[in-house]
Short mmCIF file of C-alpha atoms (C1' of nucleotides) in Angstrom, two decimals:
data_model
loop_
_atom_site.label_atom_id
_atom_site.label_comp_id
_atom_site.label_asym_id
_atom_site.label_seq_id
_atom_site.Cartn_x
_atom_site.Cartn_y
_atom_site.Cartn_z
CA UNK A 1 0.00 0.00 0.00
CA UNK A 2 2.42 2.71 -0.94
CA UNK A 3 1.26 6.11 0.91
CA UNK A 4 2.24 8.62 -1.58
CA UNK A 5 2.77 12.46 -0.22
CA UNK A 6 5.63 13.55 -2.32
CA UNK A 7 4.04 15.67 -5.30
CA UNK A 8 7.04 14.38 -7.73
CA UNK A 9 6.23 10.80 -6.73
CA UNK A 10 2.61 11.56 -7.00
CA UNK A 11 3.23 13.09 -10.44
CA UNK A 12 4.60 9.79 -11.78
CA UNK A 13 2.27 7.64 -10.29
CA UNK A 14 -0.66 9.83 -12.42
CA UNK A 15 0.97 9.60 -15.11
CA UNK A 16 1.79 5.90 -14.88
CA UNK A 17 -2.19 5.49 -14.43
CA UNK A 18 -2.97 7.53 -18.25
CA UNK A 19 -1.95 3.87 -19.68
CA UNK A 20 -4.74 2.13 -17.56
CA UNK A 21 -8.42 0.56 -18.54
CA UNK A 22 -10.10 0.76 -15.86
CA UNK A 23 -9.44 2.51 -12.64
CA UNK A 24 -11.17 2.10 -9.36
CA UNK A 25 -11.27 4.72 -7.39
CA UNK A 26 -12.33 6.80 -4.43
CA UNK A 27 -11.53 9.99 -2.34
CA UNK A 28 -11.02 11.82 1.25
CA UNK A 29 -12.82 15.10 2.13
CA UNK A 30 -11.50 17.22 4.70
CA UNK A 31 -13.72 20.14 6.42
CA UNK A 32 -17.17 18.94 4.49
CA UNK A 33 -19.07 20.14 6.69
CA UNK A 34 -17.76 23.46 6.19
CA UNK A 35 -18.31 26.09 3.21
CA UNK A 36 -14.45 25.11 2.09
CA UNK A 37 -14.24 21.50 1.73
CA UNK A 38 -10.49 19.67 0.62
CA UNK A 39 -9.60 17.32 -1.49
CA UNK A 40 -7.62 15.07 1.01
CA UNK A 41 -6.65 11.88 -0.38
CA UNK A 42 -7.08 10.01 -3.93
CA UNK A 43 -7.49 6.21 -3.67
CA UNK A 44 -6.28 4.43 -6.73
CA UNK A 45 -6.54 0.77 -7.72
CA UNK A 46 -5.74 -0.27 -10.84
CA UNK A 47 -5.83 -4.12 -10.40
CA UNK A 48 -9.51 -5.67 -9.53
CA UNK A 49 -8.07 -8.92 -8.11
CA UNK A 50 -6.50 -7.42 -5.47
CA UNK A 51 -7.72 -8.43 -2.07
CA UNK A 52 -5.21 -7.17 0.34
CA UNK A 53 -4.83 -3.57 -1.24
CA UNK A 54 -1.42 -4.28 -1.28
CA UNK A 55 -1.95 -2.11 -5.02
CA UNK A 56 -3.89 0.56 -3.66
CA UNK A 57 -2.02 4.06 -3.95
CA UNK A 58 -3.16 6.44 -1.85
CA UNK A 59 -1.80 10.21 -3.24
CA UNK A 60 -1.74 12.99 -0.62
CA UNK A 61 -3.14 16.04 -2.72
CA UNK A 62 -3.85 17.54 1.17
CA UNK A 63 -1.40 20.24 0.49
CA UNK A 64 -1.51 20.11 -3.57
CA UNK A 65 -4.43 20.91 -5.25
CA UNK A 66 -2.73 21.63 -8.33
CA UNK A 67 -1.07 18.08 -8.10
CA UNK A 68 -5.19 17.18 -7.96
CA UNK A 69 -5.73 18.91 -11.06
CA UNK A 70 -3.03 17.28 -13.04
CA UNK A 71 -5.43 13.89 -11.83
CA UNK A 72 -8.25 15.56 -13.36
CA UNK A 73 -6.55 16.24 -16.35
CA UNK A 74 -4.76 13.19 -17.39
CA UNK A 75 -7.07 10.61 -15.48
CA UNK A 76 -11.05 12.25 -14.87
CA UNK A 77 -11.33 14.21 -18.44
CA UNK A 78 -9.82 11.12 -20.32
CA UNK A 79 -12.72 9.10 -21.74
CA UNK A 80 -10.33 6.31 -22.70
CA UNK A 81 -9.83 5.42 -19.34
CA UNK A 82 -12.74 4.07 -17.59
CA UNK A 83 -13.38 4.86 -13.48
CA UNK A 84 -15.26 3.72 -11.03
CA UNK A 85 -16.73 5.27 -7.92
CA UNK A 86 -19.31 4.16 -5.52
CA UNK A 87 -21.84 7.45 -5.46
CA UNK A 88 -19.69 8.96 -8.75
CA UNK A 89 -22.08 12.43 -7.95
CA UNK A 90 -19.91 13.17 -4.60
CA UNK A 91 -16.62 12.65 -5.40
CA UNK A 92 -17.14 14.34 -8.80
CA UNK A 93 -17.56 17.23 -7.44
CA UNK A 94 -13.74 17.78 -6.23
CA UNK A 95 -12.64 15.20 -9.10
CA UNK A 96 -14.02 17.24 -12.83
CA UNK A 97 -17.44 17.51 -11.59
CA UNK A 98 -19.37 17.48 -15.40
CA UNK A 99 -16.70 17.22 -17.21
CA UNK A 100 -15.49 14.27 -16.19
CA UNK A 101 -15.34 11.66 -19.03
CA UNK A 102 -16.12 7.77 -18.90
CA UNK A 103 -17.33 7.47 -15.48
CA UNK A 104 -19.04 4.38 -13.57
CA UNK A 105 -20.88 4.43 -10.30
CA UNK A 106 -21.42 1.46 -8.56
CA UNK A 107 -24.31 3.19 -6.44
CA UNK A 108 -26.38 3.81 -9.75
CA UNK A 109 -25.47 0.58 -10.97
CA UNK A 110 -26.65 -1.26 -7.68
CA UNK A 111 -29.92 0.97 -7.45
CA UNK A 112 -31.13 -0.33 -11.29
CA UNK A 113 -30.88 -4.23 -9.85
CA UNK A 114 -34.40 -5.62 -8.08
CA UNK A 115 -34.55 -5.58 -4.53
CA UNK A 116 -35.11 -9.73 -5.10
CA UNK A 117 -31.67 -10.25 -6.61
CA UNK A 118 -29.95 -7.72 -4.10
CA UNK A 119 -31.85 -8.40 -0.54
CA UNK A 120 -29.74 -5.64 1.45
CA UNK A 121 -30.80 -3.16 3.54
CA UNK A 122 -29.27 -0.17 1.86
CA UNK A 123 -26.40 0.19 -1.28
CA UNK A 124 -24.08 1.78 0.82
CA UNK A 125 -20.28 0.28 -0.36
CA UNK A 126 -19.68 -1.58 3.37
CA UNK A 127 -23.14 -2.80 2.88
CA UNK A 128 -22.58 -4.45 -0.79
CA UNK A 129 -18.96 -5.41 0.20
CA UNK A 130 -20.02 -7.29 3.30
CA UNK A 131 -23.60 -8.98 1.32
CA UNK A 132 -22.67 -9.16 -2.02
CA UNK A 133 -18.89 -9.71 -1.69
CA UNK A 134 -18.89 -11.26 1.87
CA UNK A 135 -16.46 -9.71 3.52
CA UNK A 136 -15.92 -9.50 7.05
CA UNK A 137 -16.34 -6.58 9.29
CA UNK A 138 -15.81 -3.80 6.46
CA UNK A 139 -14.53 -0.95 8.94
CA UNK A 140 -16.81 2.26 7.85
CA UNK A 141 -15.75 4.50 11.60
CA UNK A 142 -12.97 6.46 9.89
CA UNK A 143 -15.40 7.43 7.17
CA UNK A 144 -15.75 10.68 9.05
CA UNK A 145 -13.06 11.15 10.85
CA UNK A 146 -10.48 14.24 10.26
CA UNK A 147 -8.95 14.18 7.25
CA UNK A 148 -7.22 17.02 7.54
CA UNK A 149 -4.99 16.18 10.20
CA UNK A 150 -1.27 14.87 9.78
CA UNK A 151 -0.13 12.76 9.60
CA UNK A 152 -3.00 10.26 9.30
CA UNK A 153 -3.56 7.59 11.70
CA UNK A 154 -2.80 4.03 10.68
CA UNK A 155 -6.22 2.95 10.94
CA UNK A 156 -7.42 6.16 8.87
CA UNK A 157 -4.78 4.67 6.15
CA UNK A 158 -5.96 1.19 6.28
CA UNK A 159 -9.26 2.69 5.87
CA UNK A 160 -8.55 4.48 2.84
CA UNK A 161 -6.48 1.92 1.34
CA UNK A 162 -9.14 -0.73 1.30
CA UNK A 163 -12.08 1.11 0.27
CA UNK A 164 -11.11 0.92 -3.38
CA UNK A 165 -10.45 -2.85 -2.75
CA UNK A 166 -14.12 -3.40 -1.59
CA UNK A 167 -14.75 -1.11 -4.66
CA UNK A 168 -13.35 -3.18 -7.19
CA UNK A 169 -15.20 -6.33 -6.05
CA UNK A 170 -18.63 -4.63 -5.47
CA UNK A 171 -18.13 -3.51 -9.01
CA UNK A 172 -17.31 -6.67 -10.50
CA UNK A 173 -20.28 -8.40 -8.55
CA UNK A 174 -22.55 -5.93 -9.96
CA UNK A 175 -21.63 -6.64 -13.30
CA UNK A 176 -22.19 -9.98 -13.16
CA UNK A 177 -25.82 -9.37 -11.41
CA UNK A 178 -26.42 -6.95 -14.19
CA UNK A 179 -25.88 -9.71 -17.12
CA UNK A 180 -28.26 -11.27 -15.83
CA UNK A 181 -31.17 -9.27 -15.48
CA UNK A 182 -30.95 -7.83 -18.86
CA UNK A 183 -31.44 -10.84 -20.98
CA UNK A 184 -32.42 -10.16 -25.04
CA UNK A 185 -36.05 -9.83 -25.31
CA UNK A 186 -35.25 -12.00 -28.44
CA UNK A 187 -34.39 -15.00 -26.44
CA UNK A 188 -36.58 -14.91 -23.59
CA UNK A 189 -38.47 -18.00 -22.74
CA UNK A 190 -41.75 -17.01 -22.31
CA UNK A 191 -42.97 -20.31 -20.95
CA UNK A 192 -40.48 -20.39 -18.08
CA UNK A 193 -41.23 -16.86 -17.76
CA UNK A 194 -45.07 -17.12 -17.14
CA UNK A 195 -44.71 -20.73 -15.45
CA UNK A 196 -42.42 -18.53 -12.60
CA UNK A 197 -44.99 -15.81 -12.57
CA UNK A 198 -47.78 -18.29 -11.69
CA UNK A 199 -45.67 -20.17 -9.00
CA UNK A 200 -45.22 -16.10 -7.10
CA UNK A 201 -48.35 -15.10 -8.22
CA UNK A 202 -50.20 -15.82 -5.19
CA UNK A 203 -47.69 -14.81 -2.46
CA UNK A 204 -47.29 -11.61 -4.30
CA UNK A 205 -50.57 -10.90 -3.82
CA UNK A 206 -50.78 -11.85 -0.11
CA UNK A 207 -48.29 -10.22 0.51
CA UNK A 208 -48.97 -7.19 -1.42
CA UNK A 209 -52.47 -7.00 -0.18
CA UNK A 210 -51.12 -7.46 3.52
CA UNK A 211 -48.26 -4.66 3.19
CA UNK A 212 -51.28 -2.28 1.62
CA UNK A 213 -53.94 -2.84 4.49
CA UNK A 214 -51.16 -2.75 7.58
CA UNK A 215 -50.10 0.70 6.00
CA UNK A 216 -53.45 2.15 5.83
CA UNK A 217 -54.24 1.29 8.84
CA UNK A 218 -51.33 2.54 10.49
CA UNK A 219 -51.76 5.53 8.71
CA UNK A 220 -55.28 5.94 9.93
CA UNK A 221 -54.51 4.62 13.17
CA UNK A 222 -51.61 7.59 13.71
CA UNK A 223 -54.02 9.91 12.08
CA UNK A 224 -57.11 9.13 14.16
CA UNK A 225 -54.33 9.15 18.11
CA UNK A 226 -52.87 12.40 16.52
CA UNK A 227 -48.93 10.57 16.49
CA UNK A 228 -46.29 12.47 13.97
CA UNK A 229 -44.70 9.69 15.28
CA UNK A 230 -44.49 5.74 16.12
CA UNK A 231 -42.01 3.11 16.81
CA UNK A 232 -41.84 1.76 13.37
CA UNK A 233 -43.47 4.88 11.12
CA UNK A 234 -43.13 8.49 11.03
CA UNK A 235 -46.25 10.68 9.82
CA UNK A 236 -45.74 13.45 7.18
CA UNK A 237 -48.07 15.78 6.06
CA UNK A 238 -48.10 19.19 3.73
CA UNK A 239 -50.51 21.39 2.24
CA UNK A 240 -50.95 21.37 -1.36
CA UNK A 241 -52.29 24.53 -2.93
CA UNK A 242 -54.13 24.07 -6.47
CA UNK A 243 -55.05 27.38 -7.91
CA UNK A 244 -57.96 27.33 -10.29
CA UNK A 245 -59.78 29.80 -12.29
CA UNK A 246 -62.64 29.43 -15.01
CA UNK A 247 -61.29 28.90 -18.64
CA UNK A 248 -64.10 32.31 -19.34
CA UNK A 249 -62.45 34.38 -16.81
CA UNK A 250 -59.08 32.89 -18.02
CA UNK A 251 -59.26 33.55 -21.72
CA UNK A 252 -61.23 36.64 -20.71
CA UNK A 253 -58.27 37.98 -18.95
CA UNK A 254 -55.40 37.04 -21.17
CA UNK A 255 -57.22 38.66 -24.08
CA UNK A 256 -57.04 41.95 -22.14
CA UNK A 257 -53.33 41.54 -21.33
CA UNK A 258 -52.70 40.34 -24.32
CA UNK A 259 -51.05 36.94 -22.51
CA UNK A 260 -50.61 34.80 -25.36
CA UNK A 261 -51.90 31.49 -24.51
CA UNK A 262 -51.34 29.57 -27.45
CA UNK A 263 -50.54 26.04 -26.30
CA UNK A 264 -52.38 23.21 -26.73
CA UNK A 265 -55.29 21.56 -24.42
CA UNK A 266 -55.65 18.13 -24.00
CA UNK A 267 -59.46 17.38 -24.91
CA UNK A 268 -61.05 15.12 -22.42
CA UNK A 269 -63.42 13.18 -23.08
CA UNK A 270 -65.63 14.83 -20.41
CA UNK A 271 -65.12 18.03 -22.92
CA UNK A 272 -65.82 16.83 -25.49
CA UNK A 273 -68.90 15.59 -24.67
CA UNK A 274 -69.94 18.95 -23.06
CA UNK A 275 -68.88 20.85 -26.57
CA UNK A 276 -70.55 18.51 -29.04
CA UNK A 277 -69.89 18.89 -32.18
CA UNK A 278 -66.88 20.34 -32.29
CA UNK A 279 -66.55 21.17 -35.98
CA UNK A 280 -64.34 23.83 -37.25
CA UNK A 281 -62.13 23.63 -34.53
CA UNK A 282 -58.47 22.66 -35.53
CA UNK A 283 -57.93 19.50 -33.46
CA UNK A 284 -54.79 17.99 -33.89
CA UNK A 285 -54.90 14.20 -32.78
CA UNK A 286 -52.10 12.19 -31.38
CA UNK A 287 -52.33 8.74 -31.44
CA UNK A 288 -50.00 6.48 -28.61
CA UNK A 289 -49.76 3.06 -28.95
CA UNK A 290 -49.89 1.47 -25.12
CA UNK A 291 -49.47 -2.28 -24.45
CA UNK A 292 -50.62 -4.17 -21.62
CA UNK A 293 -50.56 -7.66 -20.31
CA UNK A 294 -53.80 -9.40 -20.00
CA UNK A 295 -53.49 -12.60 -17.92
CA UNK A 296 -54.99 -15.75 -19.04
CA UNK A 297 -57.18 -17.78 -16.56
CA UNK A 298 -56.81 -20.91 -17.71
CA UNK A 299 -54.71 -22.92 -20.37
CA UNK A 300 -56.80 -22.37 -23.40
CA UNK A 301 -58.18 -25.26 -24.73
CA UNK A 302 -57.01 -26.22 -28.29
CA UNK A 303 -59.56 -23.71 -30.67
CA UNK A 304 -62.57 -25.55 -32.02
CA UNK A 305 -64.05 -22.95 -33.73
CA UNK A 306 -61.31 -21.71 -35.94
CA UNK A 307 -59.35 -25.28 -37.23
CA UNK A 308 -61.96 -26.99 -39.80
CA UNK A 309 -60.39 -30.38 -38.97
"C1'" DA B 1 -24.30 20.65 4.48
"C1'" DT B 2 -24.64 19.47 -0.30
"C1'" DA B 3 -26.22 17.90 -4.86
"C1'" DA B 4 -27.78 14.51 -7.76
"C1'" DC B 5 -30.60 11.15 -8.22
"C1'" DT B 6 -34.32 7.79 -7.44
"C1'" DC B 7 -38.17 6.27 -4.76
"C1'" DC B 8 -42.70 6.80 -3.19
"C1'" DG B 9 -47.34 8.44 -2.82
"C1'" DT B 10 -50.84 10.72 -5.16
"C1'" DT B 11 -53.71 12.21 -8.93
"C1'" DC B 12 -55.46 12.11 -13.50
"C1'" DG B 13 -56.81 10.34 -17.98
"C1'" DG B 14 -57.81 6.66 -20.80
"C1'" DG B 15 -58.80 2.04 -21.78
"C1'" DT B 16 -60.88 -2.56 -20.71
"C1'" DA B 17 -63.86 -5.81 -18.38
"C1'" DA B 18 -67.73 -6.73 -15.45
"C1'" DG B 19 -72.42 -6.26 -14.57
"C1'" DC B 20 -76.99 -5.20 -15.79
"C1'" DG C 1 -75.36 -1.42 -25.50
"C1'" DC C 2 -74.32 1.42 -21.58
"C1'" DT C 3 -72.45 2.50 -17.08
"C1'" DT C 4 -69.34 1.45 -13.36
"C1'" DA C 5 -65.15 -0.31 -11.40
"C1'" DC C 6 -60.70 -1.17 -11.86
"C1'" DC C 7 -56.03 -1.09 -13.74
"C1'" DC C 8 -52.11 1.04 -15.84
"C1'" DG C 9 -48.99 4.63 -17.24
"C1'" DA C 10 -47.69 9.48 -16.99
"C1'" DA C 11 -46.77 13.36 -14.36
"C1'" DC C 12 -45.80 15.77 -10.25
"C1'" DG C 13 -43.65 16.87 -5.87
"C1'" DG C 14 -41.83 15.60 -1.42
"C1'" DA C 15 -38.88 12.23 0.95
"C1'" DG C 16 -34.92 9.61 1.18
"C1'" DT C 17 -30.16 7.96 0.00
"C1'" DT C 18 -25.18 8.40 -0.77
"C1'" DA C 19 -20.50 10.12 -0.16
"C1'" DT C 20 -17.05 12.84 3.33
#
DNA sequence: ATAACTCCGTTCGGGTAAGC
DNA sequence: GCTTACCCGAACGGAGTTAT
C-alpha cells in the first residue's frame, strides 16, 4: 500500500495510471461540513483482483491541489480510461465535476438491480462489500473522521487503502448481477417466464395485499391518536395549494393583457362531450400506442371454432 | 451541508372488463 | 349497448439515500 505524499512521486504515479483501462477509485474530504471543503486523499486501484490492497495508492493532494488537477486532467477528463466510484455524484464534485469523461458508479449501478436479486438493507459500499462480496467486518468509523490532520492515523490509512479494494469487487459483482437481469427480449423464454410468474403469483398478492392494508391502517390509526410519530413509522403531512380559475375568466383575462396562450389543451373526453360537435375547430390528434398484459385464466383449450379439422 | 438522483405516494386520464 | 369499477402509465412533488 504505498502512501504517496511527495508531489514528484505523486506526479509519476498519475501519469503511470494515463496507460490504464479501468481505474477504481475513491476519495477523502476534509472540512465537508464546512463552506471550504479539501480534497484530502485520492485512492487508486488499478488491479480488480486485489484483495489485500497491497496495489492501492493512496496520493496525498492535502497540500496540492494543483497536483489534484493534473489527476483531473490526465485521469477524470480522459474518456479512454474508464473509473469507477461508488456514489460517482460526490466525489465528482472535487474530481471534474461534469466534465469528467467515462465514469461508472457502482451506487447507480446497484440501485437499477431488483430488490429480489440484491436483498440488502441499503447500497451503501460496506453494505454491498459485506452482502454481495462477503467480507468481514468492512470498517466504515474512519469514514468521518479528520482528514485534515497529519499525519493520518494508521487505521485512517488502512481505511482508505481498502475502500477501493471493496470497490473493485462490489463492481465486478454488480456486473455480473447486471448480465443477468438484462437478458435479449429476443431469447426470452416465455414459458419459463409465465410458469415462474404463476408459481409467485399468489404470495405476491398476499403479501402485497397485507403490506397495503397494515399501511393504511397505520396511517389511519396515527391519524385518528394524533402521532407524527411511532415506533416503526413516522407521519408526514403538507398542504398542497391548487389554484384554479374558469377557462371564461381565463381567456377573458389574457385577451385583455394580451397573454398569449397559445398552447395546446388536451381534450377530455368529459369536454368533449360537453362541446358537441366540435366542428371547425383545428384539433390535432395524437395517437399512442400502449401495451398491456392481460393474464390468461386458464390454459386455453385447443380452438374448435377456428381449425376446420 | 450538499447535490444529484431515485423512490414513493398521489392524482389524472384513458382504456378494458364486469355487470346489468 | 351502456355504465361502473378497476387497472395502468404518466406526471408531479416531497422524501430519502449516498459520499465525506
Amino acid at each position: 500500500m504505498p502512501y504517496i505524499t511527495n508531489p514528484n512521486d505523486i506526479s509519476s504515479q498519475i501519469a503511470a495510471y494515463t496507460q490504464a483501462k479501468t481505474l477504481w477509485v475513491d476519495t477523502e474530504v476534509a472540512d465537508y461540513k464546512t463552506k471550504k471543503p479539501r480534497l484530502s486523499l485520492i485512492q487508486v486501484l488499478d488491479e480488480s483482483t486485489d484483495l489485500s490492497g497491497d496495489r492501492v495508492f493512496i496520493l496525498d493532494v492535502l497540500e496540492y491541489p494543483d497536483i489534484a488537477d493534473i489527476f483531473i486532467e490526465k485521469i477524470m477528463l480522459n474518456p479512454a480510461i474508464e473509473k469507477v466510484f461508488h456514489n460517482s455524484s460526490f466525489d465528482l464534485k472535487f474530481l471534474g465535476k461534469t466534465k469528467a469523461k467515462n465514469v461508472i458508479c457502482t451506487l447507480e449501478i446497484a440501485k437499477k438491480i431488483p430488490y429480489y436479486l440484491l436483498p440488502v438493507p441499503n447500497l451503501q459500499l460496506k453494505t454491498l462489500a459485506e452482502n454481495l462480496c462477503y467480507f468481514p467486518n468492512v470498517d466504515k468509523t474512519q469514514s468521518q473522521s479528520d482528514w485534515g490532520q497529519r499525519p493520518l492515523t494508521k487505521s485512517q490509512l488502512h481505511y482508505a487503502k481498502m475502500d477501493p479494494v471493496y470497490l473493485a469487487h462490489v463492481h465486478h459483482r454488480l456486473l455480473q448481477l447486471t448480465q443477468l437481469i438484462n437478458p435479449n427480449p429476443s431469447d426470452e423464454d416465455l414459458t419459463a417466464l409465465g410458469q415462474r410468474y404463476r408459481e409467485i403469483e399468489h404470495d405476491w398478492k398476499s403479501l402485497d395485499t397485507e403490506i397495503n392494508h397494515i399501511k393504511d391502517r397505520i396511517k389511519a390509526a396515527m391519524q385518528a391518536q394524533n402521532l407524527a410519530e411511532s415506533d416503526y413509522f413516522k407521519l408526514s403531512s403538507y398542504e398542497k395549494t391548487t389554484k384554479k380559475v374558469s377557462f371564461d375568466e381565463l381567456a377573458k383575462f389574457a385577451q385583455q393583457r394580451g397573454i398569449n396562450l397559445d398552447f395546446p389543451i388536451t381534450l377530455t373526453q368529459n369536454l368533449q362531450k360537453q362541446l358537441g360537435l366540435t366542428d371547425g375547430l383545428p384539433i390535432q390528434e395524437e395517437k399512442s400506442i400502449n401495451s398491456r398484459l392481460n393474464f390468461k385464466e386458464k390454459e386455453q383449450d385447443e380452438a374448435d371454432d377456428d381449425i376446420p379439422f
